[in-house]
Tab-separated table of N, CA and C in Angstrom:
chain	number	residue	atom	x	y	z
A	1	ILE	N	-17.484	21.305	-4.629
A	1	ILE	CA	-18.273	21.401	-3.406
A	1	ILE	C	-17.871	20.160	-2.501
A	2	ILE	N	-17.718	20.334	-1.353
A	2	ILE	CA	-17.408	19.297	-0.289
A	2	ILE	C	-18.540	19.385	0.827
A	3	THR	N	-18.916	18.280	0.906
A	3	THR	CA	-20.096	18.061	2.094
A	3	THR	C	-19.584	17.066	3.053
A	4	VAL	N	-19.972	17.427	4.181
A	4	VAL	CA	-19.431	16.162	5.294
A	4	VAL	C	-20.769	15.980	6.114
A	5	LYS	N	-20.968	14.456	6.283
A	5	LYS	CA	-22.148	14.308	7.327
A	5	LYS	C	-21.597	13.386	8.293
A	6	GLU	N	-21.995	13.689	9.501
A	6	GLU	CA	-21.549	12.642	10.646
A	6	GLU	C	-22.506	11.452	10.687
A	7	TYR	N	-21.756	10.320	10.770
A	7	TYR	CA	-22.320	9.078	10.644
A	7	TYR	C	-21.761	8.353	11.871
A	8	GLY	N	-22.695	7.986	12.859
A	8	GLY	CA	-22.184	7.230	14.135
A	8	GLY	C	-21.129	7.967	14.732
A	9	SER	N	-20.000	7.388	14.986
A	9	SER	CA	-18.789	8.063	15.732
A	9	SER	C	-17.833	8.753	14.601
A	10	GLY	N	-18.213	8.550	13.390
A	10	GLY	CA	-17.176	9.070	12.273
A	10	GLY	C	-17.890	10.110	11.507
A	11	LYS	N	-17.148	10.274	10.228
A	11	LYS	CA	-17.785	11.323	9.155
A	11	LYS	C	-17.541	10.710	7.897
A	12	ILE	N	-18.608	11.189	6.923
A	12	ILE	CA	-18.509	10.891	5.617
A	12	ILE	C	-18.266	12.164	4.829
A	13	TYR	N	-17.261	12.222	3.749
A	13	TYR	CA	-16.918	13.356	3.208
A	13	TYR	C	-17.375	13.032	1.612
A	14	TYR	N	-18.099	14.010	1.047
A	14	TYR	CA	-18.501	13.752	-0.442
A	14	TYR	C	-17.777	15.012	-0.945
A	15	ILE	N	-16.927	14.629	-2.127
A	15	ILE	CA	-16.303	15.557	-2.760
A	15	ILE	C	-17.061	15.581	-4.148
A	16	GLY	N	-17.996	16.722	-4.502
A	16	GLY	CA	-18.899	16.774	-5.589
A	16	GLY	C	-18.338	17.563	-6.901
A	17	ALA	N	-16.947	17.057	-7.308
A	17	ALA	CA	-16.299	17.709	-8.316
A	17	ALA	C	-15.365	16.672	-8.937
A	18	VAL	N	-15.063	16.947	-10.365
A	18	VAL	CA	-13.923	16.123	-10.950
A	18	VAL	C	-12.834	16.883	-10.670
A	19	LEU	N	-11.774	16.389	-10.203
A	19	LEU	CA	-10.513	17.254	-9.898
A	19	LEU	C	-9.370	16.432	-10.643
A	20	PRO	N	-8.484	17.178	-11.109
A	20	PRO	CA	-7.293	16.657	-11.671
A	20	PRO	C	-6.625	15.619	-10.525
A	21	GLY	N	-5.592	14.824	-10.783
A	21	GLY	CA	-5.033	13.985	-9.691
A	21	GLY	C	-4.572	14.630	-8.438
A	22	TYR	N	-3.421	15.794	-8.708
A	22	TYR	CA	-2.974	16.426	-7.688
A	22	TYR	C	-3.866	17.183	-7.023
A	23	SER	N	-4.797	17.842	-7.606
A	23	SER	CA	-5.771	18.634	-6.752
A	23	SER	C	-6.606	17.589	-5.929
A	24	LEU	N	-7.085	16.599	-6.297
A	24	LEU	CA	-7.768	15.713	-5.539
A	24	LEU	C	-6.913	15.287	-4.332
A	25	VAL	N	-5.643	14.896	-4.561
A	25	VAL	CA	-4.793	14.287	-3.549
A	25	VAL	C	-4.600	15.592	-2.424
A	26	SER	N	-4.449	16.809	-3.002
A	26	SER	CA	-4.482	17.799	-2.059
A	26	SER	C	-5.636	18.023	-0.980
A	27	VAL	N	-6.791	17.645	-1.677
A	27	VAL	CA	-8.010	18.068	-0.819
A	27	VAL	C	-8.229	16.752	0.061
A	28	ILE	N	-7.857	15.490	-0.472
A	28	ILE	CA	-8.044	14.447	0.458
A	28	ILE	C	-6.868	14.561	1.795
A	29	SER	N	-5.800	14.938	1.422
A	29	SER	CA	-4.795	15.275	2.437
A	29	SER	C	-5.194	16.138	3.340
A	30	SER	N	-5.704	17.287	2.907
A	30	SER	CA	-6.131	18.338	3.998
A	30	SER	C	-7.352	17.672	4.854
A	31	ILE	N	-8.272	16.847	4.343
A	31	ILE	CA	-9.281	16.453	5.126
A	31	ILE	C	-8.564	15.450	6.107
A	32	LEU	N	-7.817	14.624	5.731
A	32	LEU	CA	-6.966	13.721	6.628
A	32	LEU	C	-6.353	14.318	7.682
A	33	GLU	N	-5.777	15.391	7.305
A	33	GLU	CA	-4.898	16.317	8.332
A	33	GLU	C	-5.882	17.050	9.334
A	34	LYS	N	-6.895	17.569	8.978
A	34	LYS	CA	-8.008	18.170	9.657
A	34	LYS	C	-8.511	17.377	10.661
A	35	GLU	N	-9.113	15.950	10.066
A	35	GLU	CA	-9.675	14.814	11.103
A	35	GLU	C	-8.649	14.380	11.814
A	36	LYS	N	-7.161	14.485	11.660
A	36	LYS	CA	-6.311	13.734	12.459
A	36	LYS	C	-6.514	12.221	12.323
A	37	ALA	N	-6.811	11.865	10.979
A	37	ALA	CA	-6.986	10.479	10.577
A	37	ALA	C	-5.804	9.555	10.590
A	38	SER	N	-5.607	8.595	10.961
A	38	SER	CA	-4.651	7.552	11.165
A	38	SER	C	-4.725	6.582	9.954
A	39	ILE	N	-3.574	6.819	9.071
A	39	ILE	CA	-3.712	6.039	7.780
A	39	ILE	C	-2.689	4.824	8.158
A	40	PRO	N	-3.077	3.472	7.990
A	40	PRO	CA	-2.088	2.556	8.279
A	40	PRO	C	-1.098	2.182	7.032
A	41	VAL	N	-1.309	2.546	5.888
A	41	VAL	CA	-0.397	2.399	4.825
A	41	VAL	C	-0.758	3.672	3.815
A	42	GLN	N	0.415	4.166	3.458
A	42	GLN	CA	0.461	5.187	2.337
A	42	GLN	C	1.219	4.836	1.252
A	43	VAL	N	0.843	5.462	0.029
A	43	VAL	CA	1.672	5.299	-1.203
A	43	VAL	C	2.112	6.855	-1.506
A	44	VAL	N	3.366	7.034	-1.252
A	44	VAL	CA	4.017	8.481	-1.423
A	44	VAL	C	4.996	8.539	-2.526
A	45	ASP	N	5.361	9.822	-2.943
A	45	ASP	CA	6.423	10.115	-3.646
A	45	ASP	C	7.693	10.354	-3.071
A	46	GLU	N	8.689	10.888	-3.819
A	46	GLU	CA	10.009	11.363	-3.135
A	46	GLU	C	9.738	12.419	-2.240
A	47	ASN	N	8.702	13.105	-2.226
A	47	ASN	CA	8.378	14.519	-1.490
A	47	ASN	C	7.653	13.830	-0.238
A	48	GLU	N	7.086	12.847	-0.073
A	48	GLU	CA	6.348	12.317	0.854
A	48	GLU	C	4.867	12.712	0.710
A	49	GLN	N	4.509	13.051	-0.381
A	49	GLN	CA	3.355	13.455	-0.960
A	49	GLN	C	2.380	12.348	-1.350
A	50	LEU	N	1.160	12.078	-1.052
A	50	LEU	CA	0.328	11.075	-1.664
A	50	LEU	C	0.620	10.902	-3.199
A	51	VAL	N	0.709	9.694	-3.865
A	51	VAL	CA	0.776	9.595	-5.217
A	51	VAL	C	-0.707	9.508	-5.778
A	52	PRO	N	-0.828	10.512	-6.722
A	52	PRO	CA	-2.186	10.430	-7.187
A	52	PRO	C	-2.639	9.426	-8.256
A	53	ASN	N	-3.806	8.890	-8.344
A	53	ASN	CA	-4.451	7.943	-9.200
A	53	ASN	C	-3.865	6.682	-8.908
A	54	VAL	N	-3.434	6.299	-7.930
A	54	VAL	CA	-2.907	4.956	-7.414
A	54	VAL	C	-4.192	4.535	-6.461
A	55	GLU	N	-4.838	3.438	-6.784
A	55	GLU	CA	-5.785	2.951	-5.897
A	55	GLU	C	-4.951	1.944	-4.938
A	56	MET	N	-5.492	1.716	-3.722
A	56	MET	CA	-4.931	0.816	-2.861
A	56	MET	C	-5.777	0.169	-1.933
A	57	VAL	N	-5.784	-0.940	-1.882
A	57	VAL	CA	-6.690	-1.881	-0.880
A	57	VAL	C	-5.708	-2.582	-0.040
A	58	LEU	N	-6.048	-2.462	1.354
A	58	LEU	CA	-5.272	-3.118	2.393
A	58	LEU	C	-6.164	-4.318	2.908
A	59	MET	N	-5.624	-5.577	2.923
A	59	MET	CA	-6.223	-6.831	3.404
A	59	MET	C	-5.357	-7.268	4.592
A	60	ASP	N	-6.145	-7.284	5.838
A	60	ASP	CA	-5.462	-7.991	6.924
A	60	ASP	C	-5.983	-9.018	7.489
A	61	ARG	N	-4.964	-10.034	7.236
A	61	ARG	CA	-5.500	-11.525	7.555
A	61	ARG	C	-4.849	-11.904	8.922
A	62	GLY	N	-4.553	-11.012	9.702
A	62	GLY	CA	-3.803	-11.406	10.951
A	62	GLY	C	-2.274	-11.238	10.821
A	63	GLU	N	-1.626	-12.388	10.690
A	63	GLU	CA	-0.268	-12.324	10.554
A	63	GLU	C	0.106	-12.060	9.068
A	64	ILE	N	-0.862	-12.184	8.027
A	64	ILE	CA	-0.438	-11.813	6.720
A	64	ILE	C	-1.199	-10.761	6.512
A	65	LYS	N	-0.540	-9.725	5.791
A	65	LYS	CA	-1.051	-8.493	5.367
A	65	LYS	C	-0.795	-8.362	3.733
A	66	ALA	N	-1.719	-7.895	2.978
A	66	ALA	CA	-1.554	-7.826	1.663
A	66	ALA	C	-2.223	-6.270	1.328
A	67	ILE	N	-1.086	-5.760	0.355
A	67	ILE	CA	-1.434	-4.555	-0.142
A	67	ILE	C	-1.634	-4.458	-1.641
A	68	PHE	N	-3.031	-4.325	-2.388
A	68	PHE	CA	-3.182	-4.368	-3.563
A	68	PHE	C	-2.990	-2.867	-4.122
A	69	LEU	N	-2.388	-2.636	-5.207
A	69	LEU	CA	-2.146	-1.285	-5.619
A	69	LEU	C	-2.341	-1.382	-7.275
A	70	TRP	N	-3.116	-0.341	-7.602
A	70	TRP	CA	-3.437	-0.179	-9.225
A	70	TRP	C	-3.205	1.187	-9.514
A	71	ASN	N	-2.114	1.343	-10.516
A	71	ASN	CA	-1.871	2.651	-11.016
A	71	ASN	C	-2.826	2.904	-12.223
A	72	TRP	N	-3.824	3.887	-12.106
A	72	TRP	CA	-4.763	4.272	-13.067
A	72	TRP	C	-4.069	5.257	-14.387
A	73	ASP	N	-2.985	5.705	-14.036
A	73	ASP	CA	-2.422	6.634	-15.181
A	73	ASP	C	-1.974	5.897	-16.211
A	74	LEU	N	-1.539	6.473	-17.296
A	74	LEU	CA	-0.794	5.842	-18.522
A	74	LEU	C	0.539	5.831	-18.539
A	75	TYR	N	1.220	6.157	-17.440
A	75	TYR	CA	2.559	6.000	-17.285
A	75	TYR	C	3.123	5.471	-16.021
A	76	THR	N	4.143	4.962	-15.935
A	76	THR	CA	4.902	4.294	-14.808
A	76	THR	C	5.297	5.332	-13.600
A	77	LYS	N	4.920	4.717	-12.385
A	77	LYS	CA	5.260	5.726	-11.388
A	77	LYS	C	6.166	4.950	-10.403
A	78	LEU	N	6.987	5.643	-9.499
A	78	LEU	CA	7.696	5.011	-8.484
A	78	LEU	C	7.090	5.536	-7.324
A	79	GLY	N	6.671	4.701	-6.409
A	79	GLY	CA	5.945	4.840	-5.196
A	79	GLY	C	6.634	4.242	-3.959
A	80	LYS	N	6.446	4.772	-2.892
A	80	LYS	CA	7.255	4.139	-1.668
A	80	LYS	C	5.919	3.990	-0.731
A	81	ILE	N	5.998	2.785	-0.177
A	81	ILE	CA	4.776	1.923	0.671
A	81	ILE	C	5.471	2.303	1.880
A	82	LYS	N	4.589	2.930	2.772
A	82	LYS	CA	5.179	3.437	4.092
A	82	LYS	C	4.005	2.995	5.059
A	83	LEU	N	4.443	2.129	6.015
A	83	LEU	CA	3.318	1.849	7.010
A	83	LEU	C	3.503	2.818	8.255
A	84	ASN	N	2.272	3.015	8.834
A	84	ASN	CA	2.313	3.979	9.954
A	84	ASN	C	1.961	3.124	11.300
A	85	GLY	N	2.698	3.779	12.410
A	85	GLY	CA	2.142	3.142	13.666
A	85	GLY	C	2.802	1.858	13.832
A	86	ASN	N	2.051	1.148	14.792
A	86	ASN	CA	2.506	-0.357	15.062
A	86	ASN	C	1.674	-1.316	14.460
A	87	PHE	N	1.627	-1.138	13.001
A	87	PHE	CA	0.872	-2.016	12.083
A	87	PHE	C	1.153	-3.502	12.243
A	88	LEU	N	2.423	-3.753	12.349
A	88	LEU	CA	2.901	-5.267	12.354
A	88	LEU	C	3.228	-5.513	13.848
A	89	SER	N	3.060	-6.914	14.118
A	89	SER	CA	3.408	-7.587	15.687
A	89	SER	C	4.817	-7.984	15.540
A	90	GLY	N	5.573	-7.791	14.558
A	90	GLY	CA	6.875	-8.444	14.459
A	90	GLY	C	7.545	-8.178	13.106
A	91	PRO	N	8.846	-8.588	12.891
A	91	PRO	CA	9.488	-8.558	11.651
A	91	PRO	C	8.617	-9.260	10.589
A	92	VAL	N	8.658	-9.048	9.327
A	92	VAL	CA	7.912	-9.629	8.166
A	92	VAL	C	9.043	-9.690	6.863
A	93	TYR	N	8.410	-10.724	6.053
A	93	TYR	CA	9.185	-10.616	4.717
A	93	TYR	C	8.161	-9.898	3.882
A	94	VAL	N	8.635	-9.240	2.670
A	94	VAL	CA	7.920	-8.410	1.896
A	94	VAL	C	8.113	-8.820	0.631
A	95	PHE	N	6.899	-9.284	-0.195
A	95	PHE	CA	7.196	-10.023	-1.582
A	95	PHE	C	5.937	-9.796	-2.324
A	96	ASP	N	6.036	-9.951	-3.709
A	96	ASP	CA	5.163	-9.863	-4.526
A	96	ASP	C	4.999	-11.232	-5.126
A	97	PRO	N	3.912	-12.076	-4.743
A	97	PRO	CA	3.931	-13.614	-5.271
A	97	PRO	C	3.625	-13.678	-6.710
A	98	LEU	N	2.948	-12.658	-7.251
A	98	LEU	CA	2.439	-12.668	-8.818
A	98	LEU	C	3.696	-12.430	-9.497
A	99	ASP	N	4.404	-11.621	-9.294
A	99	ASP	CA	5.732	-11.128	-10.175
A	99	ASP	C	7.012	-12.015	-9.522
A	100	LYS	N	6.662	-12.767	-8.586
A	100	LYS	CA	7.875	-13.371	-7.732
A	100	LYS	C	9.117	-12.486	-7.568
A	101	LYS	N	8.626	-11.576	-6.624
A	101	LYS	CA	9.715	-10.492	-6.523
A	101	LYS	C	9.736	-10.374	-4.949
A	102	PHE	N	10.959	-10.268	-4.508
A	102	PHE	CA	11.247	-10.072	-2.882
A	102	PHE	C	11.820	-8.984	-2.717
A	103	TYR	N	11.552	-8.248	-1.618
A	103	TYR	CA	12.060	-6.925	-1.343
A	103	TYR	C	12.978	-6.730	-0.127
A	104	LEU	N	14.017	-6.300	-0.186
A	104	LEU	CA	14.864	-6.215	0.733
A	104	LEU	C	15.238	-4.854	1.458
A	105	THR	N	15.520	-4.911	2.705
A	105	THR	CA	15.692	-3.242	3.269
A	105	THR	C	16.899	-2.653	2.738
A	106	SER	N	16.975	-1.399	2.779
A	106	SER	CA	18.231	-0.707	2.329
A	106	SER	C	19.532	-1.242	2.633
A	107	ILE	N	19.615	-1.926	3.592
A	107	ILE	CA	20.852	-2.622	4.136
A	107	ILE	C	21.016	-4.010	3.846
A	108	GLY	N	20.019	-4.609	2.832
A	108	GLY	CA	19.932	-5.726	2.352
A	108	GLY	C	19.403	-6.826	3.242
A	109	LYS	N	18.598	-6.572	4.244
A	109	LYS	CA	18.141	-7.594	5.034
A	109	LYS	C	16.691	-8.133	4.513
A	110	ASP	N	16.592	-9.469	4.668
A	110	ASP	CA	15.366	-9.958	4.062
A	110	ASP	C	14.034	-9.727	4.886
A	111	LYS	N	14.227	-9.390	6.189
A	111	LYS	CA	12.932	-9.121	7.166
A	111	LYS	C	12.955	-7.561	7.419
A	112	TRP	N	11.829	-7.233	7.353
A	112	TRP	CA	11.408	-5.733	7.728
A	112	TRP	C	10.909	-5.686	9.005
A	113	ASP	N	10.932	-4.435	9.638
A	113	ASP	CA	10.401	-4.127	10.982
A	113	ASP	C	9.574	-3.090	10.772
A	114	ASN	N	8.897	-2.588	11.910
A	114	ASN	CA	7.997	-1.428	11.922
A	114	ASN	C	8.672	-0.245	11.654
A	115	LYS	N	10.008	-0.117	12.154
A	115	LYS	CA	10.836	0.995	11.680
A	115	LYS	C	11.207	1.182	10.461
A	116	ASN	N	11.736	0.096	9.658
A	116	ASN	CA	11.955	0.019	8.314
A	116	ASN	C	10.845	0.569	7.521
A	117	LEU	N	9.810	-0.065	7.711
A	117	LEU	CA	8.550	0.234	6.885
A	117	LEU	C	7.905	1.312	7.178
A	118	HIS	N	8.086	2.063	8.165
A	118	HIS	CA	7.703	3.540	8.421
A	118	HIS	C	8.863	4.490	7.991
A	119	GLU	N	10.001	4.405	8.350
A	119	GLU	CA	10.817	5.422	8.209
A	119	GLU	C	11.429	5.262	6.582
A	120	GLU	N	11.910	4.093	6.107
A	120	GLU	CA	12.410	4.027	4.745
A	120	GLU	C	11.404	3.724	3.760
A	121	GLY	N	10.523	2.898	3.825
A	121	GLY	CA	9.624	2.426	3.025
A	121	GLY	C	9.946	1.273	2.037
A	122	VAL	N	8.959	0.992	1.324
A	122	VAL	CA	9.332	-0.151	0.400
A	122	VAL	C	8.980	0.628	-1.127
A	123	TYR	N	10.020	0.670	-1.811
A	123	TYR	CA	9.976	1.285	-3.143
A	123	TYR	C	9.311	0.192	-4.130
A	124	VAL	N	8.553	0.733	-4.771
A	124	VAL	CA	7.617	-0.189	-6.023
A	124	VAL	C	7.643	0.313	-7.295
A	125	SER	N	7.712	-0.075	-8.267
A	125	SER	CA	7.390	0.404	-9.476
A	125	SER	C	6.024	0.027	-9.779
A	126	LEU	N	5.167	1.149	-10.237
A	126	LEU	CA	3.760	0.862	-10.448
A	126	LEU	C	3.674	0.991	-11.895
A	127	PRO	N	3.430	0.097	-12.596
A	127	PRO	CA	3.353	0.086	-14.188
A	127	PRO	C	2.078	0.751	-14.504
A	128	PRO	N	1.844	1.476	-15.647
A	128	PRO	CA	0.565	1.933	-16.116
A	128	PRO	C	-0.620	1.097	-16.243
A	129	GLN	N	-1.827	1.284	-15.792
A	129	GLN	CA	-2.911	0.624	-15.819
A	129	GLN	C	-2.712	-1.074	-15.487
A	130	ASP	N	-2.072	-1.252	-14.319
A	130	ASP	CA	-1.608	-2.474	-13.962
A	130	ASP	C	-1.510	-2.528	-12.513
A	131	ARG	N	-1.388	-3.737	-11.955
A	131	ARG	CA	-1.332	-3.912	-10.503
A	131	ARG	C	-0.171	-4.342	-9.915
A	132	VAL	N	-0.065	-4.217	-8.610
A	132	VAL	CA	1.261	-4.733	-7.952
A	132	VAL	C	0.476	-5.297	-6.557
A	133	LEU	N	1.121	-6.337	-6.160
A	133	LEU	CA	0.430	-7.073	-4.830
A	133	LEU	C	1.844	-7.162	-3.914
A	134	LEU	N	1.753	-6.515	-2.847
A	134	LEU	CA	2.733	-6.698	-1.895
A	134	LEU	C	1.972	-7.454	-0.577
A	135	VAL	N	2.682	-8.651	-0.230
A	135	VAL	CA	2.428	-9.358	0.990
A	135	VAL	C	3.502	-9.237	1.914
A	136	LEU	N	2.888	-8.920	3.244
A	136	LEU	CA	3.850	-8.894	4.345
A	136	LEU	C	3.494	-9.976	5.321
A	137	SER	N	4.440	-10.903	5.225
A	137	SER	CA	4.303	-12.229	6.182
A	137	SER	C	5.290	-12.635	7.152
A	138	LYS	N	5.134	-13.111	8.115
A	138	LYS	CA	6.148	-13.510	9.138
A	138	LYS	C	6.784	-14.768	8.520
A	139	ASN	N	6.332	-15.585	7.582
A	139	ASN	CA	6.755	-16.528	6.962
A	139	ASN	C	7.320	-16.202	5.569
A	140	ALA	N	8.334	-16.669	5.215
A	140	ALA	CA	8.963	-16.453	3.806
A	140	ALA	C	8.087	-17.161	2.935
A	141	TRP	N	7.901	-16.505	1.641
A	141	TRP	CA	7.069	-17.211	0.694
A	141	TRP	C	8.066	-18.061	-0.222
A	142	THR	N	7.486	-19.329	-0.752
A	142	THR	CA	8.301	-20.024	-1.586
A	142	THR	C	7.373	-20.327	-2.617
A	143	LYS	N	7.970	-20.657	-3.747
A	143	LYS	CA	7.240	-20.908	-5.024
A	143	LYS	C	6.269	-22.176	-4.801
A	144	ASP	N	6.991	-23.276	-4.059
A	144	ASP	CA	6.189	-24.531	-3.801
A	144	ASP	C	4.976	-24.166	-3.079
A	145	GLU	N	4.840	-23.414	-2.092
A	145	GLU	CA	3.627	-23.018	-1.194
A	145	GLU	C	2.596	-22.616	-2.281
A	146	LEU	N	2.971	-21.427	-3.044
A	146	LEU	CA	1.872	-20.960	-3.810
A	146	LEU	C	1.331	-22.088	-4.816
A	147	THR	N	2.426	-22.993	-5.545
A	147	THR	CA	2.032	-23.760	-6.380
A	147	THR	C	0.971	-24.941	-5.740
A	148	GLU	N	1.402	-25.263	-4.588
A	148	GLU	CA	0.484	-26.331	-3.853
A	148	GLU	C	-1.005	-25.823	-3.480
A	149	ARG	N	-0.920	-24.480	-2.870
A	149	ARG	CA	-2.077	-23.813	-2.744
A	149	ARG	C	-2.956	-23.578	-4.067
A	150	ASP	N	-2.500	-23.357	-5.287
A	150	ASP	CA	-3.264	-23.330	-6.446
A	150	ASP	C	-3.759	-24.653	-6.909
A	151	ARG	N	-3.121	-25.724	-6.653
A	151	ARG	CA	-3.490	-27.016	-6.967
A	151	ARG	C	-4.755	-27.527	-6.257
A	152	ASN	N	-4.765	-26.991	-4.908
A	152	ASN	CA	-5.772	-27.443	-3.988
A	152	ASN	C	-7.061	-26.449	-4.305
A	153	HIS	N	-7.069	-25.530	-5.009
A	153	HIS	CA	-8.233	-24.518	-5.068
A	153	HIS	C	-8.756	-24.589	-6.505
């Protein structure tokens, strides 16, 4: 059972069923397509389909964006993070400060632009029952910055 209620200038959908991962992704994808909803960030597989059972939270702090991902399944997945539209105002570095990983474009550049992030995407390994944190920032991350920030909080 799927119900929809208009709320202000938007709509709220309620899916009143327990669906296996791929079925739920199919239903959500259909709703998004029907509503012509713009999604700033997607986690897709090699077929450009949404990856099921991966939770994503997008944090936008102006010049710094963070994407928190959690794979709820019991096995590792490979996901491709794709940004849609003009989400960024210029080239950015992409890194995971928790695992101290830096991501390069397919041609080895350390800075990503909207075209790279939309067309090629950032491939990430999503470990089972674990998190991945991607930060997109105009400034390169250094270990010293994070260490100093941790000392002050």
